């Protein structure tokens, strides 16, 4: 498995070292290198990567804010000379945190963690849900959307007329679903690959289903759409 990477650092020598390390790891494939988060954001408007190696202290837009601004961020390993960012780095679910100056051995360990995380995401395509007195196996790509209903969730599945009803929180479900799912409302998580149409403040999933976009989720959803939009 090749992992497509983006390297970001505003210091030319540090970026050169980072690129050299990436090129020494057989399963890492460098797609692009950028000297600012602004440049990286422009790159990601038209291209995708599996992972980002990102410095934090950069002018205009720092690495931490850049990752937080992405609607569907790739996996990230932060590289920085400042140890005080470590806790915040793990809050945004960073795979690892490399404190400069770091050597090839430390970089290799971080790359291995990245591979383990990605392999885990790709292999875990099923979940098990308790419903009534049964435990049902559900293929994650077949989930169309999830609807909150008091303490329960309705999980709507492709091709099934009725949802699976399970005792579970939206937070737990959101944590378990992969990056192609997004919460668009306090009551809805949707499979982004199943969207048919977006009209004003609603997302059409099929002829019978039009879901609202909540105010606090609009900005992230709009940012996602802009990464996919072709045209002016």
GROMACS .gro file of C-alpha atoms in nm:
model
  232
    1UNK     CA    1   0.000   0.000   0.000
    2UNK     CA    2   0.141   0.336  -0.108
    3UNK     CA    3   0.048   0.637   0.107
    4UNK     CA    4   0.022   0.960  -0.093
    5UNK     CA    5   0.175   1.245   0.110
    6UNK     CA    6   0.188   1.623   0.118
    7UNK     CA    7   0.485   1.789   0.293
    8UNK     CA    8   0.446   2.143   0.436
    9UNK     CA    9   0.713   2.360   0.601
   10UNK     CA   10   0.798   2.728   0.557
   11UNK     CA   11   1.169   2.670   0.623
   12UNK     CA   12   1.339   2.551   0.300
   13UNK     CA   13   1.603   2.337   0.477
   14UNK     CA   14   1.344   2.174   0.703
   15UNK     CA   15   1.122   2.102   0.401
   16UNK     CA   16   1.419   1.957   0.215
   17UNK     CA   17   1.495   1.726   0.510
   18UNK     CA   18   1.130   1.621   0.538
   19UNK     CA   19   1.113   1.539   0.167
   20UNK     CA   20   1.435   1.338   0.194
   21UNK     CA   21   1.290   1.131   0.479
   22UNK     CA   22   0.965   1.069   0.291
   23UNK     CA   23   1.164   0.947  -0.010
   24UNK     CA   24   1.355   0.700   0.211
   25UNK     CA   25   1.036   0.521   0.326
   26UNK     CA   26   0.923   0.276   0.055
   27UNK     CA   27   0.549   0.296   0.124
   28UNK     CA   28   0.537   0.679   0.128
   29UNK     CA   29   0.478   0.857  -0.202
   30UNK     CA   30   0.539   1.233  -0.212
   31UNK     CA   31   0.266   1.405  -0.415
   32UNK     CA   32   0.366   1.766  -0.346
   33UNK     CA   33   0.568   1.993  -0.118
   34UNK     CA   34   0.452   2.337  -0.005
   35UNK     CA   35   0.617   2.624   0.181
   36UNK     CA   36   0.295   2.752   0.340
   37UNK     CA   37  -0.044   2.629   0.456
   38UNK     CA   38  -0.205   2.873   0.211
   39UNK     CA   39  -0.019   2.704  -0.076
   40UNK     CA   40  -0.119   2.361   0.058
   41UNK     CA   41  -0.486   2.462   0.081
   42UNK     CA   42  -0.478   2.569  -0.285
   43UNK     CA   43  -0.324   2.234  -0.379
   44UNK     CA   44  -0.593   2.038  -0.192
   45UNK     CA   45  -0.870   2.223  -0.376
   46UNK     CA   46  -0.787   2.014  -0.683
   47UNK     CA   47  -0.600   1.711  -0.550
   48UNK     CA   48  -0.628   1.464  -0.263
   49UNK     CA   49  -0.368   1.291  -0.046
   50UNK     CA   50  -0.380   1.022   0.222
   51UNK     CA   51  -0.158   1.203   0.471
   52UNK     CA   52   0.001   1.539   0.551
   53UNK     CA   53   0.335   1.606   0.722
   54UNK     CA   54   0.283   1.959   0.849
   55UNK     CA   55   0.487   2.218   1.038
   56UNK     CA   56   0.286   2.421   1.290
   57UNK     CA   57   0.457   2.760   1.325
   58UNK     CA   58   0.414   2.921   0.983
   59UNK     CA   59   0.325   3.276   0.872
   60UNK     CA   60  -0.026   3.373   0.754
   61UNK     CA   61  -0.187   3.043   0.856
   62UNK     CA   62  -0.035   2.805   1.111
   63UNK     CA   63  -0.044   2.430   1.059
   64UNK     CA   64  -0.286   2.357   1.343
   65UNK     CA   65  -0.547   2.606   1.217
   66UNK     CA   66  -0.496   2.482   0.861
   67UNK     CA   67  -0.579   2.121   0.956
   68UNK     CA   68  -0.881   2.236   1.162
   69UNK     CA   69  -1.008   2.432   0.860
   70UNK     CA   70  -1.025   2.128   0.633
   71UNK     CA   71  -1.374   1.982   0.601
   72UNK     CA   72  -1.243   1.627   0.556
   73UNK     CA   73  -0.875   1.636   0.663
   74UNK     CA   74  -0.633   1.360   0.565
   75UNK     CA   75  -0.435   1.194   0.842
   76UNK     CA   76  -0.169   1.429   0.979
   77UNK     CA   77   0.172   1.411   1.143
   78UNK     CA   78   0.280   1.745   1.288
   79UNK     CA   79   0.645   1.853   1.279
   80UNK     CA   80   0.754   2.146   1.496
   81UNK     CA   81   1.025   2.281   1.724
   82UNK     CA   82   0.772   2.371   1.994
   83UNK     CA   83   0.669   2.098   2.239
   84UNK     CA   84   0.375   2.298   2.382
   85UNK     CA   85   0.170   2.209   2.072
   86UNK     CA   86   0.173   1.835   2.147
   87UNK     CA   87  -0.152   1.821   2.345
   88UNK     CA   88  -0.340   2.034   2.092
   89UNK     CA   89  -0.200   1.815   1.813
   90UNK     CA   90  -0.355   1.504   1.959
   91UNK     CA   91  -0.684   1.689   2.012
   92UNK     CA   92  -0.719   1.711   1.633
   93UNK     CA   93  -0.651   1.337   1.614
   94UNK     CA   94  -0.297   1.368   1.479
   95UNK     CA   95  -0.128   1.035   1.411
   96UNK     CA   96   0.198   1.157   1.562
   97UNK     CA   97   0.396   1.461   1.664
   98UNK     CA   98   0.762   1.493   1.565
   99UNK     CA   99   0.968   1.741   1.767
  100UNK     CA  100   1.245   1.907   1.564
  101UNK     CA  101   1.519   1.818   1.517
  102UNK     CA  102   1.414   1.457   1.456
  103UNK     CA  103   1.609   1.180   1.289
  104UNK     CA  104   1.519   0.918   1.030
  105UNK     CA  105   1.447   0.656   1.297
  106UNK     CA  106   1.187   0.877   1.468
  107UNK     CA  107   1.038   0.962   1.129
  108UNK     CA  108   1.017   0.592   1.036
  109UNK     CA  109   0.829   0.513   1.359
  110UNK     CA  110   0.579   0.791   1.283
  111UNK     CA  111   0.539   0.663   0.926
  112UNK     CA  112   0.470   0.312   1.058
  113UNK     CA  113   0.197   0.451   1.287
  114UNK     CA  114   0.051   0.629   0.986
  115UNK     CA  115   0.040   0.304   0.787
  116UNK     CA  116  -0.121   0.118   1.078
  117UNK     CA  117  -0.389   0.388   1.111
  118UNK     CA  118  -0.466   0.385   0.739
  119UNK     CA  119  -0.477   0.007   0.717
  120UNK     CA  120  -0.715   0.006   1.013
  121UNK     CA  121  -0.944   0.258   0.840
  122UNK     CA  122  -0.947   0.060   0.518
  123UNK     CA  123  -1.004  -0.279   0.677
  124UNK     CA  124  -1.279  -0.184   0.921
  125UNK     CA  125  -1.562  -0.167   0.667
  126UNK     CA  126  -1.825  -0.332   0.890
  127UNK     CA  127  -1.987  -0.247   1.222
  128UNK     CA  128  -2.222  -0.443   1.447
  129UNK     CA  129  -2.535  -0.278   1.587
  130UNK     CA  130  -2.769  -0.402   1.860
  131UNK     CA  131  -3.133  -0.380   1.758
  132UNK     CA  132  -3.421  -0.541   1.945
  133UNK     CA  133  -3.271  -0.869   2.067
  134UNK     CA  134  -3.037  -0.911   1.771
  135UNK     CA  135  -2.688  -0.798   1.674
  136UNK     CA  136  -2.682  -0.695   1.308
  137UNK     CA  137  -2.374  -0.664   1.086
  138UNK     CA  138  -2.379  -0.346   0.876
  139UNK     CA  139  -2.147  -0.259   0.587
  140UNK     CA  140  -2.040   0.103   0.644
  141UNK     CA  141  -2.043   0.202   0.271
  142UNK     CA  142  -2.411   0.092   0.258
  143UNK     CA  143  -2.517   0.342   0.526
  144UNK     CA  144  -2.703   0.630   0.360
  145UNK     CA  145  -2.752   0.846   0.668
  146UNK     CA  146  -2.796   0.831   1.043
  147UNK     CA  147  -3.084   1.004   1.220
  148UNK     CA  148  -3.096   1.088   1.592
  149UNK     CA  149  -3.416   0.999   1.777
  150UNK     CA  150  -3.394   1.082   2.148
  151UNK     CA  151  -3.147   0.827   2.295
  152UNK     CA  152  -3.169   0.608   1.986
  153UNK     CA  153  -3.037   0.626   1.631
  154UNK     CA  154  -3.208   0.532   1.308
  155UNK     CA  155  -2.948   0.393   1.067
  156UNK     CA  156  -3.081   0.406   0.711
  157UNK     CA  157  -2.927   0.143   0.482
  158UNK     CA  158  -2.911   0.136   0.101
  159UNK     CA  159  -3.190  -0.079  -0.041
  160UNK     CA  160  -3.371  -0.124   0.294
  161UNK     CA  161  -3.717   0.036   0.338
  162UNK     CA  162  -3.690   0.053   0.718
  163UNK     CA  163  -3.397   0.176   0.933
  164UNK     CA  164  -3.207  -0.017   1.196
  165UNK     CA  165  -3.293   0.136   1.535
  166UNK     CA  166  -3.016   0.112   1.793
  167UNK     CA  167  -2.944   0.258   2.139
  168UNK     CA  168  -2.636   0.470   2.066
  169UNK     CA  169  -2.524   0.835   2.081
  170UNK     CA  170  -2.454   1.048   1.774
  171UNK     CA  171  -2.108   1.121   1.914
  172UNK     CA  172  -2.018   0.751   1.930
  173UNK     CA  173  -2.145   0.690   1.579
  174UNK     CA  174  -1.966   0.998   1.444
  175UNK     CA  175  -1.637   0.881   1.596
  176UNK     CA  176  -1.671   0.537   1.438
  177UNK     CA  177  -1.765   0.640   1.083
  178UNK     CA  178  -1.487   0.719   0.830
  179UNK     CA  179  -1.406   1.048   0.657
  180UNK     CA  180  -1.668   1.017   0.383
  181UNK     CA  181  -1.940   1.072   0.645
  182UNK     CA  182  -2.021   1.417   0.780
  183UNK     CA  183  -2.255   1.556   1.042
  184UNK     CA  184  -2.474   1.823   0.879
  185UNK     CA  185  -2.723   1.876   1.163
  186UNK     CA  186  -2.755   1.790   1.531
  187UNK     CA  187  -2.986   1.508   1.417
  188UNK     CA  188  -2.819   1.387   1.095
  189UNK     CA  189  -2.493   1.230   0.979
  190UNK     CA  190  -2.485   1.164   0.603
  191UNK     CA  191  -2.279   0.948   0.371
  192UNK     CA  192  -2.125   1.212   0.144
  193UNK     CA  193  -2.102   0.962  -0.143
  194UNK     CA  194  -2.483   0.922  -0.141
  195UNK     CA  195  -2.573   1.290  -0.191
  196UNK     CA  196  -2.789   1.351  -0.499
  197UNK     CA  197  -2.841   1.725  -0.473
  198UNK     CA  198  -2.780   2.027  -0.249
  199UNK     CA  199  -3.049   2.295  -0.259
  200UNK     CA  200  -3.009   2.600  -0.032
  201UNK     CA  201  -3.009   2.463   0.323
  202UNK     CA  202  -3.107   2.106   0.243
  203UNK     CA  203  -2.935   1.793   0.115
  204UNK     CA  204  -3.133   1.559  -0.109
  205UNK     CA  205  -3.038   1.194  -0.054
  206UNK     CA  206  -3.313   1.049  -0.278
  207UNK     CA  207  -3.654   1.143  -0.419
  208UNK     CA  208  -3.820   1.103  -0.079
  209UNK     CA  209  -3.545   1.225   0.151
  210UNK     CA  210  -3.436   1.588   0.193
  211UNK     CA  211  -3.235   1.662   0.509
  212UNK     CA  212  -3.173   2.004   0.670
  213UNK     CA  213  -2.826   2.155   0.715
  214UNK     CA  214  -2.789   2.301   1.066
  215UNK     CA  215  -2.643   2.648   1.112
  216UNK     CA  216  -2.340   2.528   1.311
  217UNK     CA  217  -2.252   2.273   1.040
  218UNK     CA  218  -2.298   2.493   0.732
  219UNK     CA  219  -1.942   2.624   0.712
  220UNK     CA  220  -1.776   2.281   0.725
  221UNK     CA  221  -2.024   2.135   0.475
  222UNK     CA  222  -1.974   2.429   0.237
  223UNK     CA  223  -1.597   2.385   0.262
  224UNK     CA  224  -1.640   2.018   0.168
  225UNK     CA  225  -1.856   2.112  -0.134
  226UNK     CA  226  -1.594   2.360  -0.253
  227UNK     CA  227  -1.334   2.082  -0.265
  228UNK     CA  228  -1.562   1.889  -0.504
  229UNK     CA  229  -1.714   2.173  -0.705
  230UNK     CA  230  -1.627   2.209  -1.074
  231UNK     CA  231  -1.690   2.545  -1.235
  232UNK     CA  232  -1.725   2.901  -1.113
   0.00000   0.00000   0.00000
